[in-house]
Amino acid sequence: MAYLLLEPITASVRSDGTARIRDPRTTPRWHDLSTVPGHPTDVVDVAATVLQDGALPYLHLTVQNSAGQVSWTKCLLGRPVPVTGGFFAPGTPLGPPAYPANCDKFTNETPPDETPPA
């Protein structure tokens, strides 16, 4: 999928505990996702991948905070450009809404605590 977007999407955790992503196709390039509903406080780790759902590319972002809470969101990265190919970027006239409105609310996927063997 990365070849369809031409440049990679970058994810980062800032010192204030917020998740940010960099989409080189947008202005500004860096986007704060802490206003997306469900964004956990005090994020310390992030993982990102681009997946295709039907004809649409999505950024799947998973974060973990200092308390061990794991949450994820997905953000629509573009809408197909007819004939020539590629994708209209978020915030462009024919693209999806600008960041962070193109992202779903964060879903808590924290694994259960392990119970020691008896």
Coordinates of N, CA, C and O in Angstrom, one line a residue:
M1 N 0.8 -1.2 0.0 CA 0.0 0.0 0.0 C 0.9 1.2 0.0 O 0.5 2.2 -0.6
A2 N 2.0 1.2 0.6 CA 2.9 2.4 0.7 C 3.2 3.0 -0.7 O 3.3 4.2 -0.9
Y3 N 3.3 2.1 -1.7 CA 3.6 2.6 -3.0 C 2.5 3.4 -3.6 O 2.7 4.3 -4.4
L4 N 1.3 3.2 -3.1 CA 0.2 4.0 -3.6 C 0.1 5.4 -3.0 O -0.4 6.3 -3.6
L5 N 0.7 5.5 -1.8 CA 0.8 6.8 -1.2 C 2.1 7.6 -1.5 O 2.2 8.8 -1.1
L6 N 3.0 6.9 -2.1 CA 4.3 7.5 -2.5 C 5.3 7.8 -1.4 O 6.5 7.6 -1.5
E7 N 4.8 8.3 -0.3 CA 5.7 8.6 0.9 C 5.0 8.0 2.1 O 3.8 7.9 2.3
P8 N 5.9 7.5 3.1 CA 5.3 6.9 4.3 C 4.6 7.8 5.2 O 4.9 9.0 5.3
I9 N 3.7 7.3 6.0 CA 3.0 8.0 7.1 C 3.9 7.6 8.3 O 4.2 6.5 8.5
T10 N 4.2 8.7 9.1 CA 5.0 8.5 10.3 C 4.2 8.7 11.5 O 3.4 9.6 11.6
A11 N 4.4 7.9 12.5 CA 3.7 8.1 13.8 C 4.8 8.4 14.9 O 5.9 7.9 14.9
S12 N 4.4 9.2 15.9 CA 5.3 9.6 16.9 C 4.5 9.8 18.2 O 3.4 10.2 18.2
V13 N 5.2 9.6 19.3 CA 4.7 9.9 20.7 C 5.5 11.1 21.1 O 6.7 11.1 21.1
R14 N 4.8 12.2 21.5 CA 5.4 13.4 22.0 C 5.6 13.3 23.5 O 5.0 12.5 24.2
S15 N 6.5 14.2 24.0 CA 6.8 14.2 25.4 C 5.6 14.5 26.3 O 5.6 14.2 27.5
D16 N 4.6 15.1 25.7 CA 3.3 15.4 26.5 C 2.4 14.2 26.5 O 1.3 14.4 27.0
G17 N 2.8 13.1 26.0 CA 2.0 11.9 26.0 C 0.9 11.8 25.0 O -0.1 11.1 25.1
T18 N 1.1 12.5 23.9 CA 0.1 12.5 22.8 C 0.6 11.8 21.6 O 1.9 11.9 21.3
A19 N -0.2 11.2 20.8 CA 0.1 10.6 19.5 C 0.0 11.6 18.4 O -1.0 12.3 18.3
R20 N 1.0 11.6 17.5 CA 1.0 12.5 16.3 C 1.3 11.6 15.1 O 2.0 10.7 15.2
I21 N 0.8 12.0 14.0 CA 1.1 11.4 12.7 C 1.6 12.5 11.7 O 1.1 13.6 11.8
R22 N 2.4 12.0 10.8 CA 2.9 12.9 9.8 C 2.4 12.3 8.5 O 2.8 11.2 8.1
D23 N 1.6 13.1 7.7 CA 1.2 12.8 6.4 C 1.8 13.8 5.5 O 1.4 14.9 5.5
P24 N 2.8 13.4 4.7 CA 3.5 14.4 3.8 C 2.6 15.0 2.7 O 3.0 16.0 2.1
R25 N 1.4 14.5 2.5 CA 0.5 15.0 1.5 C -0.3 16.2 2.0 O -1.1 16.8 1.2
T26 N -0.3 16.5 3.3 CA -1.2 17.4 3.9 C -0.4 18.7 4.4 O 0.8 18.6 4.6
T27 N -1.1 19.7 4.6 CA -0.6 21.0 5.2 C -1.5 21.3 6.4 O -2.7 21.6 6.2
P28 N -1.0 21.3 7.6 CA 0.4 21.0 8.0 C 0.6 19.5 7.8 O -0.3 18.7 7.7
R29 N 1.9 19.1 7.9 CA 2.2 17.7 7.7 C 2.0 16.9 9.0 O 1.7 15.7 8.9
W30 N 2.2 17.5 10.2 CA 2.0 16.8 11.4 C 0.6 17.1 12.0 O 0.2 18.2 12.0
H31 N 0.0 16.0 12.6 CA -1.3 16.1 13.1 C -1.4 15.5 14.5 O -1.0 14.4 14.7
D32 N -2.0 16.2 15.4 CA -2.2 15.8 16.8 C -3.5 15.0 16.9 O -4.5 15.5 16.5
L33 N -3.4 13.8 17.3 CA -4.6 12.9 17.4 C -5.1 12.9 18.9 O -6.1 12.1 19.1
S34 N -4.6 13.7 19.8 CA -5.1 13.7 21.1 C -6.6 14.1 21.3 O -7.2 13.9 22.3
T35 N -7.1 14.8 20.3 CA -8.5 15.3 20.4 C -9.5 14.2 19.8 O -10.7 14.4 19.9
V36 N -9.0 13.1 19.3 CA -9.8 12.0 18.8 C -10.4 11.4 20.1 O -9.7 11.1 21.0
P37 N -11.8 11.3 20.2 CA -12.4 10.7 21.4 C -11.7 9.3 21.7 O -11.4 8.5 20.8
G38 N -11.5 9.1 23.0 CA -10.9 7.9 23.5 C -9.4 7.9 23.5 O -8.8 6.9 24.0
H39 N -8.7 8.9 23.0 CA -7.2 9.0 23.0 C -6.8 8.9 24.5 O -7.2 9.7 25.3
P40 N -6.0 7.8 24.9 CA -5.6 7.7 26.2 C -4.6 8.8 26.7 O -3.9 9.3 25.8
T41 N -4.6 9.0 28.0 CA -3.6 10.0 28.5 C -2.3 9.3 28.6 O -2.2 8.1 28.8
D42 N -1.2 10.0 28.6 CA 0.1 9.6 28.9 C 0.5 8.4 27.9 O 1.0 7.4 28.4
V43 N 0.4 8.6 26.6 CA 0.8 7.6 25.7 C 2.3 7.5 25.7 O 3.0 8.5 25.7
V44 N 2.8 6.3 25.7 CA 4.3 6.0 25.7 C 4.8 5.2 24.5 O 6.0 5.2 24.2
D45 N 3.9 4.6 23.7 CA 4.3 3.8 22.6 C 3.2 3.9 21.5 O 2.0 4.0 21.8
V46 N 3.7 3.7 20.3 CA 2.7 3.8 19.1 C 3.2 2.8 18.1 O 4.4 2.6 17.9
A47 N 2.3 2.2 17.4 CA 2.5 1.4 16.2 C 1.6 1.8 15.1 O 0.4 2.1 15.4
A48 N 2.0 1.8 13.9 CA 1.2 2.2 12.8 C 1.4 1.4 11.6 O 2.5 0.9 11.3
T49 N 0.3 1.1 10.8 CA 0.4 0.4 9.5 C -0.7 0.9 8.6 O -1.7 1.4 9.1
V50 N -0.5 0.9 7.3 CA -1.5 1.3 6.4 C -2.1 0.0 5.8 O -1.3 -0.9 5.3
L51 N -3.4 -0.1 5.9 CA -4.1 -1.3 5.3 C -5.2 -0.8 4.3 O -5.7 0.3 4.4
Q52 N -5.5 -1.7 3.4 CA -6.6 -1.3 2.5 C -7.8 -2.0 2.9 O -7.8 -3.2 3.2
D53 N -8.9 -1.3 2.9 CA -10.3 -1.9 3.2 C -11.1 -1.6 1.9 O -11.5 -0.4 1.7
G54 N -11.3 -2.6 1.1 CA -11.9 -2.4 -0.2 C -10.9 -1.6 -1.1 O -9.8 -1.9 -1.2
A55 N -11.4 -0.4 -1.6 CA -10.6 0.4 -2.4 C -10.0 1.6 -1.6 O -9.3 2.4 -2.2
L56 N -10.2 1.6 -0.3 CA -9.7 2.7 0.5 C -8.6 2.4 1.4 O -8.6 1.4 2.1
P57 N -7.6 3.3 1.5 CA -6.4 3.1 2.4 C -6.7 3.7 3.8 O -7.3 4.8 3.9
Y58 N -6.4 3.0 4.8 CA -6.6 3.4 6.2 C -5.3 3.3 6.9 O -4.5 2.3 6.8
L59 N -5.0 4.3 7.8 CA -3.9 4.2 8.7 C -4.5 3.6 10.0 O -5.5 4.1 10.6
H60 N -4.0 2.4 10.4 CA -4.4 1.8 11.7 C -3.3 2.2 12.7 O -2.1 1.9 12.5
L61 N -3.7 2.8 13.8 CA -2.8 3.3 14.8 C -3.1 2.7 16.1 O -4.2 2.8 16.6
T62 N -2.1 2.1 16.7 CA -2.3 1.5 18.1 C -1.4 2.2 19.0 O -0.2 2.4 18.7
V63 N -1.9 2.6 20.2 CA -1.1 3.3 21.2 C -1.2 2.5 22.5 O -2.2 1.8 22.8
Q64 N -0.2 2.7 23.3 CA -0.2 2.2 24.7 C 0.2 3.3 25.6 O 1.1 4.0 25.3
N65 N -0.5 3.4 26.8 CA -0.1 4.4 27.8 C 0.7 3.8 28.9 O 0.9 2.6 28.9
S66 N 1.2 4.7 29.8 CA 2.0 4.2 30.9 C 1.4 3.3 31.8 O 2.0 2.5 32.5
A67 N 0.0 3.2 31.9 CA -0.7 2.3 32.7 C -1.0 1.0 32.0 O -1.6 0.1 32.6
G68 N -0.5 0.8 30.8 CA -0.7 -0.4 30.0 C -2.0 -0.5 29.2 O -2.2 -1.5 28.5
Q69 N -2.8 0.6 29.1 CA -4.0 0.6 28.3 C -3.5 0.6 26.8 O -2.7 1.4 26.4
V70 N -4.1 -0.3 26.1 CA -3.9 -0.3 24.6 C -5.2 0.1 23.9 O -6.2 -0.5 24.2
S71 N -5.0 1.0 23.0 CA -6.2 1.5 22.2 C -5.8 1.7 20.8 O -4.6 1.9 20.5
W72 N -6.8 1.6 19.9 CA -6.5 1.8 18.5 C -7.5 2.7 17.8 O -8.6 2.8 18.3
T73 N -7.1 3.2 16.7 CA -8.0 4.0 15.8 C -7.6 3.7 14.4 O -6.6 3.2 14.1
K74 N -8.5 4.1 13.5 CA -8.2 4.1 12.1 C -8.6 5.4 11.4 O -9.6 6.0 11.8
C75 N -7.7 5.8 10.5 CA -7.9 7.1 9.8 C -8.0 6.9 8.3 O -7.1 6.3 7.8
L76 N -9.0 7.4 7.7 CA -9.1 7.3 6.2 C -8.0 8.2 5.6 O -8.0 9.4 5.9
L77 N -7.2 7.6 4.8 CA -6.1 8.3 4.2 C -6.4 9.0 2.8 O -5.6 9.8 2.4
G78 N -7.4 8.5 2.2 CA -7.7 9.1 0.9 C -8.9 8.5 0.2 O -9.4 7.4 0.6
R79 N -9.3 9.2 -0.8 CA -10.3 8.6 -1.8 C -9.7 8.5 -3.1 O -8.9 9.3 -3.5
P80 N -10.1 7.4 -3.9 CA -9.4 7.2 -5.1 C -9.6 8.3 -6.2 O -10.6 8.9 -6.2
V81 N -8.5 8.6 -6.9 CA -8.5 9.5 -8.0 C -8.9 8.7 -9.2 O -8.2 7.8 -9.6
P82 N -10.0 9.1 -9.9 CA -10.5 8.3 -11.1 C -9.4 8.4 -12.2 O -8.7 9.4 -12.3
V83 N -9.4 7.4 -13.0 CA -8.5 7.3 -14.2 C -7.0 7.3 -13.9 O -6.4 6.3 -14.2
T84 N -6.5 8.3 -13.3 CA -5.1 8.4 -13.1 C -4.5 7.6 -12.0 O -3.3 7.3 -11.9
G85 N -5.4 7.3 -11.0 CA -5.0 6.5 -9.8 C -4.5 7.4 -8.7 O -4.5 8.6 -8.8
G86 N -4.1 6.8 -7.6 CA -3.6 7.5 -6.4 C -4.8 7.9 -5.6 O -5.9 7.3 -5.8
F87 N -4.6 8.8 -4.6 CA -5.7 9.1 -3.7 C -5.7 10.6 -3.4 O -4.6 11.2 -3.3
F88 N -6.9 11.2 -3.3 CA -7.0 12.5 -2.8 C -6.8 12.5 -1.3 O -7.4 11.7 -0.6
A89 N -5.9 13.4 -0.8 CA -5.5 13.4 0.6 C -6.5 14.0 1.5 O -7.4 14.8 1.0
P90 N -6.5 13.7 2.8 CA -7.4 14.3 3.8 C -7.3 15.8 3.7 O -6.2 16.4 3.6
G91 N -8.4 16.5 3.8 CA -8.5 17.9 3.8 C -8.5 18.6 2.4 O -8.5 19.8 2.3
T92 N -8.3 17.8 1.3 CA -8.4 18.3 0.0 C -9.9 18.3 -0.5 O -10.7 17.5 0.1
P93 N -10.2 19.1 -1.5 CA -11.6 19.2 -1.9 C -12.3 17.8 -2.2 O -13.4 17.6 -1.8
L94 N -11.6 16.8 -2.8 CA -12.3 15.6 -3.1 C -11.8 14.5 -2.1 O -12.2 13.3 -2.3
G95 N -11.0 14.8 -1.1 CA -10.5 13.8 -0.2 C -11.4 13.7 1.0 O -12.5 14.4 1.1
P96 N -11.1 12.9 2.0 CA -11.8 12.7 3.2 C -11.6 14.0 4.1 O -10.8 14.8 3.7
P97 N -12.3 14.1 5.2 CA -12.1 15.3 6.1 C -10.7 15.4 6.5 O -9.9 14.4 6.5
A98 N -10.3 16.6 6.9 CA -8.9 16.8 7.4 C -8.7 16.1 8.7 O -9.7 15.8 9.4
Y99 N -7.4 15.8 9.1 CA -7.1 15.3 10.4 C -7.6 16.2 11.5 O -7.5 17.4 11.3
P100 N -8.0 15.8 12.6 CA -8.3 14.4 13.0 C -9.7 13.9 12.7 O -10.1 12.8 13.1
A101 N -10.5 14.7 12.0 CA -11.9 14.3 11.7 C -12.0 13.1 10.8 O -13.1 12.5 10.8
N102 N -10.9 12.7 10.1 CA -11.0 11.5 9.3 C -10.7 10.2 10.1 O -10.6 9.1 9.5
C103 N -10.5 10.4 11.4 CA -10.2 9.2 12.3 C -11.4 8.8 13.1 O -12.1 9.7 13.6
D104 N -11.5 7.5 13.3 CA -12.6 7.0 14.2 C -12.1 7.2 15.6 O -10.9 7.3 15.9
K105 N -13.1 7.0 16.6 CA -12.7 7.2 18.0 C -11.8 6.0 18.3 O -11.9 4.9 17.7
F106 N -11.0 6.2 19.3 CA -10.1 5.1 19.8 C -10.9 4.1 20.5 O -11.9 4.4 21.2
T107 N -10.6 2.8 20.3 CA -11.2 1.7 20.9 C -10.2 1.0 21.9 O -9.1 0.7 21.5
N108 N -10.6 0.8 23.1 CA -9.8 0.2 24.1 C -9.7 -1.3 23.8 O -10.7 -2.0 23.8
E109 N -8.5 -1.7 23.6 CA -8.2 -3.2 23.4 C -7.2 -3.7 24.4 O -6.4 -4.6 24.0
T110 N -7.3 -3.2 25.6 CA -6.3 -3.6 26.6 C -6.4 -5.1 26.9 O -7.6 -5.6 27.2
P111 N -5.3 -5.9 26.8 CA -5.4 -7.3 27.1 C -5.7 -7.5 28.6 O -5.3 -6.7 29.4
P112 N -6.3 -8.6 29.0 CA -6.6 -8.9 30.4 C -5.3 -9.2 31.1 O -4.3 -9.6 30.5
D113 N -5.2 -8.9 32.4 CA -4.0 -9.3 33.2 C -3.9 -10.8 33.2 O -4.9 -11.5 33.2
E114 N -2.7 -11.3 33.2 CA -2.4 -12.7 33.2 C -2.6 -13.2 34.6 O -2.1 -12.6 35.6
T115 N -3.2 -14.3 34.8 CA -3.3 -15.0 36.1 C -2.2 -16.0 36.2 O -2.0 -16.9 35.3
P116 N -1.4 -15.9 37.3 CA -0.3 -16.9 37.4 C -0.9 -18.3 37.6 O -2.0 -18.5 38.1
P117 N -0.2 -19.3 37.0 CA -0.6 -20.7 37.2 C -0.8 -21.1 38.6 O -0.1 -20.7 39.5
A118 N -1.8 -22.0 38.9 CA -2.0 -22.4 40.2 C -1.0 -23.5 40.7 O -0.5 -24.2 40.0

